[in-house]
CSV table of C-alpha atoms in Angstrom, one decimal:
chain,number,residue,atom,x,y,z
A,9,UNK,CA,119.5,120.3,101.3
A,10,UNK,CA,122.3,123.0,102.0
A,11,UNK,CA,123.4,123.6,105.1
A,12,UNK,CA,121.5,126.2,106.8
A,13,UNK,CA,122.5,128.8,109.9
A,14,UNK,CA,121.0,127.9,113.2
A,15,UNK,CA,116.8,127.9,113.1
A,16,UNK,CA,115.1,128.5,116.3
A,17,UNK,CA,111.8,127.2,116.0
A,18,UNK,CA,109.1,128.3,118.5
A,19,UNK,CA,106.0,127.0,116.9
A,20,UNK,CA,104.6,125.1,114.3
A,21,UNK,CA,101.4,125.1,112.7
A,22,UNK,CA,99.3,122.4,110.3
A,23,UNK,CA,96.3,124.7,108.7
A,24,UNK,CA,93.7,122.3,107.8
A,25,UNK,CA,92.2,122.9,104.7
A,26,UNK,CA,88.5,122.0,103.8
A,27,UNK,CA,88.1,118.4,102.8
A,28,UNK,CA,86.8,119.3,99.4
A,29,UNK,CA,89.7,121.6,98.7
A,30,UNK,CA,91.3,118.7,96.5
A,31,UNK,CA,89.9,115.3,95.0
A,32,UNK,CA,92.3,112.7,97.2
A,33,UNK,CA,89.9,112.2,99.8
A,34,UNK,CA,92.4,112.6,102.9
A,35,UNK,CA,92.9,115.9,104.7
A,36,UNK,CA,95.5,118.5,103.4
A,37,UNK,CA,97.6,121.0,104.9
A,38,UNK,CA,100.0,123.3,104.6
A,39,UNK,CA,102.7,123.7,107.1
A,40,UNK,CA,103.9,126.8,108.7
A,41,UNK,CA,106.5,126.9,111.2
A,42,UNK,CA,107.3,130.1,113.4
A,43,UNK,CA,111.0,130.7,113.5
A,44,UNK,CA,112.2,133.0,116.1
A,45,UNK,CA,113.6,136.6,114.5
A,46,UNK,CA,115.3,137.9,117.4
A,47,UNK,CA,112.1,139.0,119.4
A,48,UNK,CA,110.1,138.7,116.8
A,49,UNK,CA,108.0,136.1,115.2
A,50,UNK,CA,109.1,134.8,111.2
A,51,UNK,CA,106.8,132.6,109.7
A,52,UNK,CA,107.9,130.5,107.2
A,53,UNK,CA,105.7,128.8,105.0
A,54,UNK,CA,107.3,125.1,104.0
A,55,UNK,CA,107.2,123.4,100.7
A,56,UNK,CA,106.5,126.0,98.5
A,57,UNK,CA,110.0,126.7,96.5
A,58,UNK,CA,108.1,124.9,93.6
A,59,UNK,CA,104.9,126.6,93.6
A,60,UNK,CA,102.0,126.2,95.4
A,61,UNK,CA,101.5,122.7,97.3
A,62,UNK,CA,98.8,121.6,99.4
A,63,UNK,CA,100.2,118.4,101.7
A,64,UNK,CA,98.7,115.0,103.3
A,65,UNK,CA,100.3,114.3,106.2
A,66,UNK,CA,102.5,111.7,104.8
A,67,UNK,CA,103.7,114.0,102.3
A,68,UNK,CA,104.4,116.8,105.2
A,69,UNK,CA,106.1,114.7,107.4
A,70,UNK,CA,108.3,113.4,104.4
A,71,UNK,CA,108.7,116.9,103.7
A,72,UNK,CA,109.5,117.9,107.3
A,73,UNK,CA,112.7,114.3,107.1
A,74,UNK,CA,114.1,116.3,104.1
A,75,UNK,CA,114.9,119.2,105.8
A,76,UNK,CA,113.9,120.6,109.5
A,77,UNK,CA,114.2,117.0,110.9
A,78,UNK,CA,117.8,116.9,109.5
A,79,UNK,CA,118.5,120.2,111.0
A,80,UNK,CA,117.9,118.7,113.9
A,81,UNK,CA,120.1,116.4,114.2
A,82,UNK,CA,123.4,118.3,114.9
A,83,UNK,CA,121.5,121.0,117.0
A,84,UNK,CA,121.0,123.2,113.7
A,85,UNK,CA,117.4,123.1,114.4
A,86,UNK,CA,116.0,124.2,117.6
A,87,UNK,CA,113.0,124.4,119.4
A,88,UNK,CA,112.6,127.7,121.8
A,89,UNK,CA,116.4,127.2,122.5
A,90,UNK,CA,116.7,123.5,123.0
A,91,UNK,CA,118.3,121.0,121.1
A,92,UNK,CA,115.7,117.9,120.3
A,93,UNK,CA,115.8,114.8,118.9
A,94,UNK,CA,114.9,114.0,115.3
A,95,UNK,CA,111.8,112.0,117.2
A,96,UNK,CA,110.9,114.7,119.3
A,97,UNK,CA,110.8,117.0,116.7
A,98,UNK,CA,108.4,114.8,114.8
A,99,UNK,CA,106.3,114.4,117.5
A,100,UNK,CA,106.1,118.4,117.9
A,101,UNK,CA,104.5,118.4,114.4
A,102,UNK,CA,102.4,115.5,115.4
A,103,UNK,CA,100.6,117.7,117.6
A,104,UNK,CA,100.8,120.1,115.5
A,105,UNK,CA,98.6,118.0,113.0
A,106,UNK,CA,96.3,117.0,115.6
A,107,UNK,CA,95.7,120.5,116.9
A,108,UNK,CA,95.6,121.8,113.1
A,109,UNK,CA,93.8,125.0,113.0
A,110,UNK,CA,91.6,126.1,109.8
A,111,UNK,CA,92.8,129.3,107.8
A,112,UNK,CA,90.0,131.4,109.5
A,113,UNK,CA,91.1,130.4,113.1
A,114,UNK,CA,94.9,131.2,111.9
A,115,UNK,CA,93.4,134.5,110.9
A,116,UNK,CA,91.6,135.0,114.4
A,117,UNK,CA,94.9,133.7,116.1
A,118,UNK,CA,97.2,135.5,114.9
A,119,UNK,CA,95.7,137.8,112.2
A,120,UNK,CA,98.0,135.9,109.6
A,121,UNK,CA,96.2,135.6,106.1
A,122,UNK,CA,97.1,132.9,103.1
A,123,UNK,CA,96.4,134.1,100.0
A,124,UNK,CA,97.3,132.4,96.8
A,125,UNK,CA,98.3,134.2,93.9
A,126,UNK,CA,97.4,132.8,90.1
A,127,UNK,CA,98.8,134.0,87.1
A,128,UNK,CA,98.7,133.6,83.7
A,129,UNK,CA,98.0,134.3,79.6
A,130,UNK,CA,94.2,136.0,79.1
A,131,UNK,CA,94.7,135.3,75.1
A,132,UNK,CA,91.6,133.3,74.2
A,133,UNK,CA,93.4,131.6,71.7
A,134,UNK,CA,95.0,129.6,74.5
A,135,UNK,CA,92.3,128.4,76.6
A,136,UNK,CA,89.6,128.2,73.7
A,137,UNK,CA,88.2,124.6,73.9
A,138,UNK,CA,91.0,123.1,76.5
A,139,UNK,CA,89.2,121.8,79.8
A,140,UNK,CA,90.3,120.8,83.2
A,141,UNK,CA,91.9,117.6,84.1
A,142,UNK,CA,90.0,116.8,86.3
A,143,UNK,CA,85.7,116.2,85.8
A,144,UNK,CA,85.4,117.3,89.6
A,145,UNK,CA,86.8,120.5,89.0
A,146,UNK,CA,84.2,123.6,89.9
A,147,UNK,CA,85.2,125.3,86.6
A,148,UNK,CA,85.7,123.4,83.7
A,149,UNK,CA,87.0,125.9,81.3
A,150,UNK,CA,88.9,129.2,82.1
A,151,UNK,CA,85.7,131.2,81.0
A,152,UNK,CA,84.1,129.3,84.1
A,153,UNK,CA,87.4,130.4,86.1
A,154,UNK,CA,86.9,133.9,84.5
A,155,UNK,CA,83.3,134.4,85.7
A,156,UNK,CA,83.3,133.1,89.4
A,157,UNK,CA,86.6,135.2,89.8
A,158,UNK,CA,85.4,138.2,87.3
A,159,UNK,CA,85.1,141.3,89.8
A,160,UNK,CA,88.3,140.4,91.4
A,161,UNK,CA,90.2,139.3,88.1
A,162,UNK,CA,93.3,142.0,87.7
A,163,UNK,CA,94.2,142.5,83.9
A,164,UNK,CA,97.4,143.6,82.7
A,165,UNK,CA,98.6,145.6,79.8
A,166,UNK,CA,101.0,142.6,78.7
A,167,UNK,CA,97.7,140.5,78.2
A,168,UNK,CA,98.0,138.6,81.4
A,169,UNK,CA,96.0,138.4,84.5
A,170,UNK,CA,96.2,137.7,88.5
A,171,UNK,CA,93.7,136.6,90.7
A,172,UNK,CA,94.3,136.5,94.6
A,173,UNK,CA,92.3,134.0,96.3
A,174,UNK,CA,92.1,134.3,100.9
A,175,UNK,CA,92.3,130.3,101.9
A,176,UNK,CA,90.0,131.5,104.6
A,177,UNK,CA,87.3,132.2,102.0
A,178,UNK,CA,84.7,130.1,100.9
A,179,UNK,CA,85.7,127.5,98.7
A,180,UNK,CA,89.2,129.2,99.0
A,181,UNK,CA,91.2,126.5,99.1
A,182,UNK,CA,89.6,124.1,96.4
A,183,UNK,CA,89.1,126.9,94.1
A,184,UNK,CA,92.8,128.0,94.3
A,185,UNK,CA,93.7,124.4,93.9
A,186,UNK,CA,91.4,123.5,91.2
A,187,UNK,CA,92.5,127.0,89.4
A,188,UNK,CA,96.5,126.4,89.9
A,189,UNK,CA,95.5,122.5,88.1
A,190,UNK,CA,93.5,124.2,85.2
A,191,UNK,CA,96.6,126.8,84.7
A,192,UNK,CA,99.2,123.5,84.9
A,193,UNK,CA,97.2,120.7,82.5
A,194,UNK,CA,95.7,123.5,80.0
A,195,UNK,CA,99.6,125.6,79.3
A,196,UNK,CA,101.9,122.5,80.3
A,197,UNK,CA,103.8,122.1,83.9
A,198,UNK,CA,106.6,124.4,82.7
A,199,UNK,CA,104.2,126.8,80.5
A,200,UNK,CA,103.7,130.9,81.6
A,201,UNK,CA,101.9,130.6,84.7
A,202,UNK,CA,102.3,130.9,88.0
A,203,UNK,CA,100.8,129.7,91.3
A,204,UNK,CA,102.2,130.9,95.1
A,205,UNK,CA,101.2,130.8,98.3
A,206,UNK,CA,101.8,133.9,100.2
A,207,UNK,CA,101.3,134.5,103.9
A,208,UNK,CA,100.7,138.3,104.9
A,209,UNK,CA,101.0,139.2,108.3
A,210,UNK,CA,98.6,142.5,109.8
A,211,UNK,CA,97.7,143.4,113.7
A,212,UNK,CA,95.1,141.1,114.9
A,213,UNK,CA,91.7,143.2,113.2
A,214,UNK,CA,93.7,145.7,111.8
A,215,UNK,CA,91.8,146.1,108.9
A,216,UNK,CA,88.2,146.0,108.1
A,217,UNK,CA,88.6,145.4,104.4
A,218,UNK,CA,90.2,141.5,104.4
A,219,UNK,CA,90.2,141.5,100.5
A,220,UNK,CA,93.1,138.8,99.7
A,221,UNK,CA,94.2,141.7,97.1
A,222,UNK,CA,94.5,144.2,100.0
A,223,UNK,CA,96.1,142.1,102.1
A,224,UNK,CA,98.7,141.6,99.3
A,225,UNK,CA,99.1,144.5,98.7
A,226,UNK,CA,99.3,145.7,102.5
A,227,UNK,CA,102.5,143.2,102.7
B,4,UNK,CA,101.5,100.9,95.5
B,5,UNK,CA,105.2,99.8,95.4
B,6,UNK,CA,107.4,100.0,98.2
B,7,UNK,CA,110.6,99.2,99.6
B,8,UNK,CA,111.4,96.4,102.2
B,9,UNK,CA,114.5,96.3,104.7
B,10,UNK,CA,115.4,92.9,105.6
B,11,UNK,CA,118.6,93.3,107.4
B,12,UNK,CA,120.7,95.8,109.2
B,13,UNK,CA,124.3,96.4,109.6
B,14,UNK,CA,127.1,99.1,110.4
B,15,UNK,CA,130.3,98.9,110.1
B,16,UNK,CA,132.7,101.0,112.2
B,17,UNK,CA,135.8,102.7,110.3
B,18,UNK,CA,138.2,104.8,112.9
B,19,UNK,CA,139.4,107.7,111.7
B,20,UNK,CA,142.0,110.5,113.1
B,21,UNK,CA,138.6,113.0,113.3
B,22,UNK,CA,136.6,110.8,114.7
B,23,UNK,CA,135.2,107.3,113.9
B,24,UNK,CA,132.8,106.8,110.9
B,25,UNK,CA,130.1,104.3,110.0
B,26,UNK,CA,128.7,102.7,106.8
B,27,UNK,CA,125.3,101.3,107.1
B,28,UNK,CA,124.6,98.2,104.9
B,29,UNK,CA,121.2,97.5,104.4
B,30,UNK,CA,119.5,94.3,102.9
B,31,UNK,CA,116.2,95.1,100.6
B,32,UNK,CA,114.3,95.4,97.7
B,33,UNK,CA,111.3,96.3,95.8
B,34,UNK,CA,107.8,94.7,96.8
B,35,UNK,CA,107.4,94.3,93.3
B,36,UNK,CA,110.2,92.7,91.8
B,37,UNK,CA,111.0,88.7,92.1
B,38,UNK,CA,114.1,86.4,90.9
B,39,UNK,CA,111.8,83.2,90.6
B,40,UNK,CA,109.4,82.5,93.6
B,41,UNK,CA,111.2,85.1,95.9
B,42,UNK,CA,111.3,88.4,96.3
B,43,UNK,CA,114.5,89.6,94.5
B,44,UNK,CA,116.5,91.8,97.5
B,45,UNK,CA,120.6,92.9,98.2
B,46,UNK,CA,122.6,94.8,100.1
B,47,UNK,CA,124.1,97.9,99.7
B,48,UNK,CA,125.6,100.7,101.2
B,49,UNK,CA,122.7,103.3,102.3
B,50,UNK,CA,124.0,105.4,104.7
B,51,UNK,CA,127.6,106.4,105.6
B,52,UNK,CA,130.1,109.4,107.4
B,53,UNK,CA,129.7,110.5,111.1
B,54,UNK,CA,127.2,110.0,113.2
B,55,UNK,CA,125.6,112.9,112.8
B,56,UNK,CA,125.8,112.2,108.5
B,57,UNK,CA,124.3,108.8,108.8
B,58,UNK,CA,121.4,109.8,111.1
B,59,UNK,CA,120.6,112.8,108.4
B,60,UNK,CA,120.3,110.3,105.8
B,61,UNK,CA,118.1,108.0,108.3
B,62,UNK,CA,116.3,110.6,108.6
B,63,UNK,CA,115.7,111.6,104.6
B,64,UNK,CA,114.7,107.5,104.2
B,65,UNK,CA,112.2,107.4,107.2
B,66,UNK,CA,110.0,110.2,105.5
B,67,UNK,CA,109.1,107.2,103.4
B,68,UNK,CA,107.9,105.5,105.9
B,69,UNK,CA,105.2,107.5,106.9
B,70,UNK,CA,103.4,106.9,103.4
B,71,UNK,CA,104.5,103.4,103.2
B,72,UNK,CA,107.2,103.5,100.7
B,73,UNK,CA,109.7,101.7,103.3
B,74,UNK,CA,108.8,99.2,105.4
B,75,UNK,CA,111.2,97.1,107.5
B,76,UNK,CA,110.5,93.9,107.6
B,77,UNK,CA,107.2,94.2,105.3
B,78,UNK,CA,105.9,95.9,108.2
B,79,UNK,CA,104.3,99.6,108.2
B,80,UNK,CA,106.6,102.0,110.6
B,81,UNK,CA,107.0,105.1,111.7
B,82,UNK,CA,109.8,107.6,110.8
B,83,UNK,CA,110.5,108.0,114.6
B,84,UNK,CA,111.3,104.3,114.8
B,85,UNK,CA,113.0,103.9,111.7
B,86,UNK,CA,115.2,107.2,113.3
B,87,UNK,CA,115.7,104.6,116.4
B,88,UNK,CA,116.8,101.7,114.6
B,89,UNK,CA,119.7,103.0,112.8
B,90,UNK,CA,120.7,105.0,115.4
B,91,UNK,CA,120.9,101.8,117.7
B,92,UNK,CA,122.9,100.8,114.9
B,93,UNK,CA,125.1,103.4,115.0
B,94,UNK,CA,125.6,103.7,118.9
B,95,UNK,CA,126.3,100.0,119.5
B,96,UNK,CA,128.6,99.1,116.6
B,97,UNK,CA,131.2,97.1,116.8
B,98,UNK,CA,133.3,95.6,113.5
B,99,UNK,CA,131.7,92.9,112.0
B,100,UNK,CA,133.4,89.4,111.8
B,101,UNK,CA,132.8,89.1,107.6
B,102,UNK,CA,131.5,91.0,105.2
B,103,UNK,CA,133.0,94.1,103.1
B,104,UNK,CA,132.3,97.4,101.5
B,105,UNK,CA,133.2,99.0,98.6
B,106,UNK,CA,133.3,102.3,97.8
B,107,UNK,CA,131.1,103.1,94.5
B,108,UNK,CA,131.1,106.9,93.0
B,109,UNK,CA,128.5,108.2,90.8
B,110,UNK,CA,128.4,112.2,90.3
B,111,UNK,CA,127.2,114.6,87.8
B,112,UNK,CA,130.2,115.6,85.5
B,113,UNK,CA,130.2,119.4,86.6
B,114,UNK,CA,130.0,118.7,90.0
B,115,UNK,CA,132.7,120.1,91.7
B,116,UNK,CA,133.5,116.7,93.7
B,117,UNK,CA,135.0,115.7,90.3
B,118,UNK,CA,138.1,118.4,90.4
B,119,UNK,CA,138.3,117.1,94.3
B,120,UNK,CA,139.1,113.0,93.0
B,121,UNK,CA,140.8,114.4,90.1
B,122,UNK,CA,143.3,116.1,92.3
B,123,UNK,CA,144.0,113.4,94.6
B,124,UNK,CA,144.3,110.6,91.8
B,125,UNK,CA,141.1,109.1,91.3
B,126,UNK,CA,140.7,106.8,88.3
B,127,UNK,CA,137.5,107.8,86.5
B,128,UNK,CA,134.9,106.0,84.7
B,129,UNK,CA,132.3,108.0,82.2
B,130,UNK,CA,129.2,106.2,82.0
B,131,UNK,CA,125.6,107.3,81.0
B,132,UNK,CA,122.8,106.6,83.5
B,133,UNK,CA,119.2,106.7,82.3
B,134,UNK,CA,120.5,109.5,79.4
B,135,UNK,CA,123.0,111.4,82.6
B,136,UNK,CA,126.5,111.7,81.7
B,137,UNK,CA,128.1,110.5,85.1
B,138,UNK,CA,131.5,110.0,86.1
B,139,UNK,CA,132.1,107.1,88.3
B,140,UNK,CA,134.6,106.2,90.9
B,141,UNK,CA,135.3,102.4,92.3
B,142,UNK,CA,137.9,103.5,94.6
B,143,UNK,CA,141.1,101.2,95.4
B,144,UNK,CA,140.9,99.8,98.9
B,145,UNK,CA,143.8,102.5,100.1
B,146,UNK,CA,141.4,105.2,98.9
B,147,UNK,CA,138.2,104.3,100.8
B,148,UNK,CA,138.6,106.9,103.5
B,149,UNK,CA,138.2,109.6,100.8
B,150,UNK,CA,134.3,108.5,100.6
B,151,UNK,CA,134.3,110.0,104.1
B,152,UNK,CA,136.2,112.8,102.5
B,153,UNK,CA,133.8,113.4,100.1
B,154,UNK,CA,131.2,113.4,102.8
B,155,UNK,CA,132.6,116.0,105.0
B,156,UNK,CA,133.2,118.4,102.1
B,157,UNK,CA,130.4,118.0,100.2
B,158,UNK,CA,127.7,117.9,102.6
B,159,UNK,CA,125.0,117.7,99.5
B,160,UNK,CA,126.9,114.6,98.5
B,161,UNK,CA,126.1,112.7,101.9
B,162,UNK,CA,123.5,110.0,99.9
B,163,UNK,CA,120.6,111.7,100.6
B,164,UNK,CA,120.4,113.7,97.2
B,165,UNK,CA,118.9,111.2,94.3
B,166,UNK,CA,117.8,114.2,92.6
B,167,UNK,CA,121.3,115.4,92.4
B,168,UNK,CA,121.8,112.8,90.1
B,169,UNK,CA,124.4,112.1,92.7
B,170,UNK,CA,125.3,108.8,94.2
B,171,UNK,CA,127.8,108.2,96.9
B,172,UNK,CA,127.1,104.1,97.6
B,173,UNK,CA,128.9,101.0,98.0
B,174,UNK,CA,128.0,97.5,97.2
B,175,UNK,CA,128.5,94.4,99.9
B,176,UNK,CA,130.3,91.7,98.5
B,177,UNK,CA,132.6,88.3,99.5
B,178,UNK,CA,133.6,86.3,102.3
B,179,UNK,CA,130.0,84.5,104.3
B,180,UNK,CA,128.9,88.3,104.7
B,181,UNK,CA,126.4,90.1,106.3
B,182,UNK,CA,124.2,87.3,106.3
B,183,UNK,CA,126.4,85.1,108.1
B,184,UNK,CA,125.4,87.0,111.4
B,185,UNK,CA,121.8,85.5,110.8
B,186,UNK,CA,122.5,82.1,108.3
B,187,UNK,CA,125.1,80.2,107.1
B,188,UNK,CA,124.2,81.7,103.8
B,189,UNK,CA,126.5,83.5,101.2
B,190,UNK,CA,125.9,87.2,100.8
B,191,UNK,CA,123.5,88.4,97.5
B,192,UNK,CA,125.3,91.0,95.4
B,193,UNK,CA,124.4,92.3,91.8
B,194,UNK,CA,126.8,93.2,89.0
B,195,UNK,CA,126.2,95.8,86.9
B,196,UNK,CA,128.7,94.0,84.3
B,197,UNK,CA,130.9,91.0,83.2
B,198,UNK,CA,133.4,94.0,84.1
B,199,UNK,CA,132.2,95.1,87.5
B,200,UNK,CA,131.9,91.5,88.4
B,201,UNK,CA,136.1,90.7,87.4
B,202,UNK,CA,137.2,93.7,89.0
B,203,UNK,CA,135.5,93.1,92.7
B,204,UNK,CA,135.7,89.7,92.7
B,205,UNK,CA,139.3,89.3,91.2
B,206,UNK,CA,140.2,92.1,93.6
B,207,UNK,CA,138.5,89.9,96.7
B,208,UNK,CA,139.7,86.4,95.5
B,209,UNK,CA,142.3,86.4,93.2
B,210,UNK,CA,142.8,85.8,90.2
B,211,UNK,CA,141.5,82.8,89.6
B,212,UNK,CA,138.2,84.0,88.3
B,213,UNK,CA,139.5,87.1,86.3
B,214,UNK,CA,138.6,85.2,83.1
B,215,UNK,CA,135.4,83.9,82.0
B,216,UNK,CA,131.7,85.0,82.7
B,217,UNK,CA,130.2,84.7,86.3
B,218,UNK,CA,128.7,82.0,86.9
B,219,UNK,CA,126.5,80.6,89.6
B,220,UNK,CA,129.0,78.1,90.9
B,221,UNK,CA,132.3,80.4,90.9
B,222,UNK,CA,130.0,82.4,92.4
B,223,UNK,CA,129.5,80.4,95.4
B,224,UNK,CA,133.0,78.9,95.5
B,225,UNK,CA,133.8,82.5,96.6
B,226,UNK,CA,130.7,83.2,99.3
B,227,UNK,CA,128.7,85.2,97.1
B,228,UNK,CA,125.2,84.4,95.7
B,229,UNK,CA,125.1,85.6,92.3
B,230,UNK,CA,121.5,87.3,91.5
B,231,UNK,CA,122.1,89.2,88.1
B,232,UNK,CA,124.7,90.6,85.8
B,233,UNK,CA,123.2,93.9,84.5
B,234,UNK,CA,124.7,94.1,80.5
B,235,UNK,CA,128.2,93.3,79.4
């Protein structure tokens, strides 16, 4: 961890994903603290450098001692203006995971939307017999992948596609997970695909049409 | 699951003109591993710099404790009071009556902390760790203060960066040690060598030993307890 200018931290939020958004059983999250922008608000989504990451709260909290609890240490990191204690600041995100809001309340809050983008290869050559790691997946194959996301599936001329998948949705979150773990164990961990977590910021009901792609776009 | 368990605590307290710095020795080992019918454990150096340095590191190692991958005294604890413990340690140090630390410098060949011991003198050592080229320091006893050095001017460098393939340690050795303030027992140290063994020890003791393989016995003559010697 480099050392960072002073953060300002106003608030912090745990969105709770659905249980069945991944196979381990315990609740996931992903973390999104509110830095303070001058007057304005800067969300910053945390732990996603290396792609998209869903987090139990052993993980988060681990991920919170690598960096933000550091920070606050020396007074790097503060909260509204005041210097805490590495504790205190822990126990700020503790109640952050207690309170943990689902992606549609974050939505009704504060008209913030998570979206996940996938990319990758359409050649058929590619996925043609390769199947999920995992039996619990919803989608098996890509051509499974391929048909629940068909109407929203973006093709491009260099033979790849993108699919943008709202965490608030139905089945959001397990089928963006389940997706991004097809797209790893079928092309390899380092192969030519890509999985991020975006958060797009609009006015509180801005806009009728809450397509994840339109969001994207939007932002 | 495998996890790590802390047995013992201790700081030592190095003044310095820009302000005092601290070295936390810690006494563990895996769950996992035994040396006959106990569990194999040592100390080393986990945490050093200022204040504000050691309780960053604290701070990296306590996220482990939240999933269980550290647990002081075989017990499950929280970050917050691992946080509390070492810094406890750190705000009511005073200079231990035995024990030592040595300095021990691992770091990636292109990192630019190499030019920085090259300038002032370092002696180097080129090793390969699990297929890394690294270039190793075992300071001389007039150089230790540079580990603090390195600390302030590499802040990336403080310990906390494994994946770094960076390593900026020590290893406790000699004289009753650190386990003297709870038994009358000697303190455990590993060597990673017939070599590293002649160098710290001859260094400590003389040079009575500076021939000859370790060996339990001159082991204990000298107020160590010998647990391995890695290779030759």
């Amino acid at each position: 961890m480099g050392i960072l200018p002073k953060v300002d931290e106003i608030d912090r939020i745990a969105v709770r994903l659905p249980s069945e958004a991944t196979f381990y059983g315990t609740p996931m999250y992903v973390a999104l603290a509110v830095d303070a922008a001058g007057d304005a608000e800067a969300p910053v989504l945390l732990g996603q450098q290396q792609g998209l990451r869903f987090f139990a709260q052993y993980e988060l909290i681990s991920l919170l001692c690598s960096e933000r609890v550091q920070l606050a240490v020396d007074g790097q990191l503060r909260c509204r203006g005041a210097r805490v204690s590495p504790e205190h600041y822990l126990g700020l995100w503790r109640k952050a995971l207690a309170a943990s809001p689902s992606a549609q309340e974050v939505y009704e809050q504060r008209g913030w939307t998570l979206v996940v983008r996938l990319s990758g290869p359409l050649s058929d050559s590619l996925w043609e017999g390769r199947k999920s790691g995992w039996t619990c997946c919803p989608f098996q194959t890509f051509a499974g992948f391929r048909a629940r996301y068909a109407n929203r599936m973006e093709q491009h001329d260099d033979g790849r596609f993108t699919v943008v998948i709202d965490l608030a949705e139905p089945d959001g979150a397990r089928n963006a997970f389940y997706g991004r773990s097809l797209l790893s164990s079928v092309l390899g961990h380092d192969g030519p695909w890509s999985a991020a977590l975006h958060l797009v910021r609009e006015s509180l009901g801005a806009s009728q049409d809450r397509s994840p792609e339109r969001a994207l776009e939007e932002a | 699951m495998s996890y790590r368990i802390e047995y013992q605590w201790a700081a030592f307290r190095e003044p310095a003109a820009r302000g005092d710095r601290f070295v936390i020795a810690i006494e563990g080992g895996d769950n996992n591993v035994w040396t006959g019918s106990k569990r194999a454990r040592s100390w080393s150096v986990c945490m050093l710099g200022s204040p504000h340095q050691v309780l960053r590191q604290a701070v990296y190692f306590a996220g482990a404790c939240e999933g269980g991958g550290l647990k002081p005294g075989g017990r499950d604890c929280s970050p917050e009071a691992y946080i509390r413990r070492i810094r406890r340690l750190v705000e009511g140090t005073g200079l231990p009556s035995a024990g030592r630390w040595y300095p021990s410098i691992e770091l990636e060949e292109k990192h630019p902390a190499v030019q920085y011991l090259a300038k002032r003198g370092c002696e180097r050592r080129d090793i390969i760790r699990y297929g890394h080229r690294l270039v190793a320091y075992e300071l001389r006893e007039s150089e230790r203060g540079l580990v603090f050095d390195l600390a302030d001017e590499f802040p990336r460098i403080d310990g906390v960066e494994p994946g770094q393939g960076v390593r900026l340690a020590g290893v406790m050795t000699k004289g009753g040690g650190l386990r003297a303030f709870i038994a009358p027992r000697p303190a455990a140290v590993s060597f990673r060598s017939v070599q590293h063994w002649r160098r710290r020890v001859s260094a400590d003791a003389g040079a009575r030993i500076q021939e000859g393989r370790p060996s339990e016995e001159a082991a204990r003559e000298h107020g160590l307890l010998l647990l391995h010697v890695d290779s030759q």
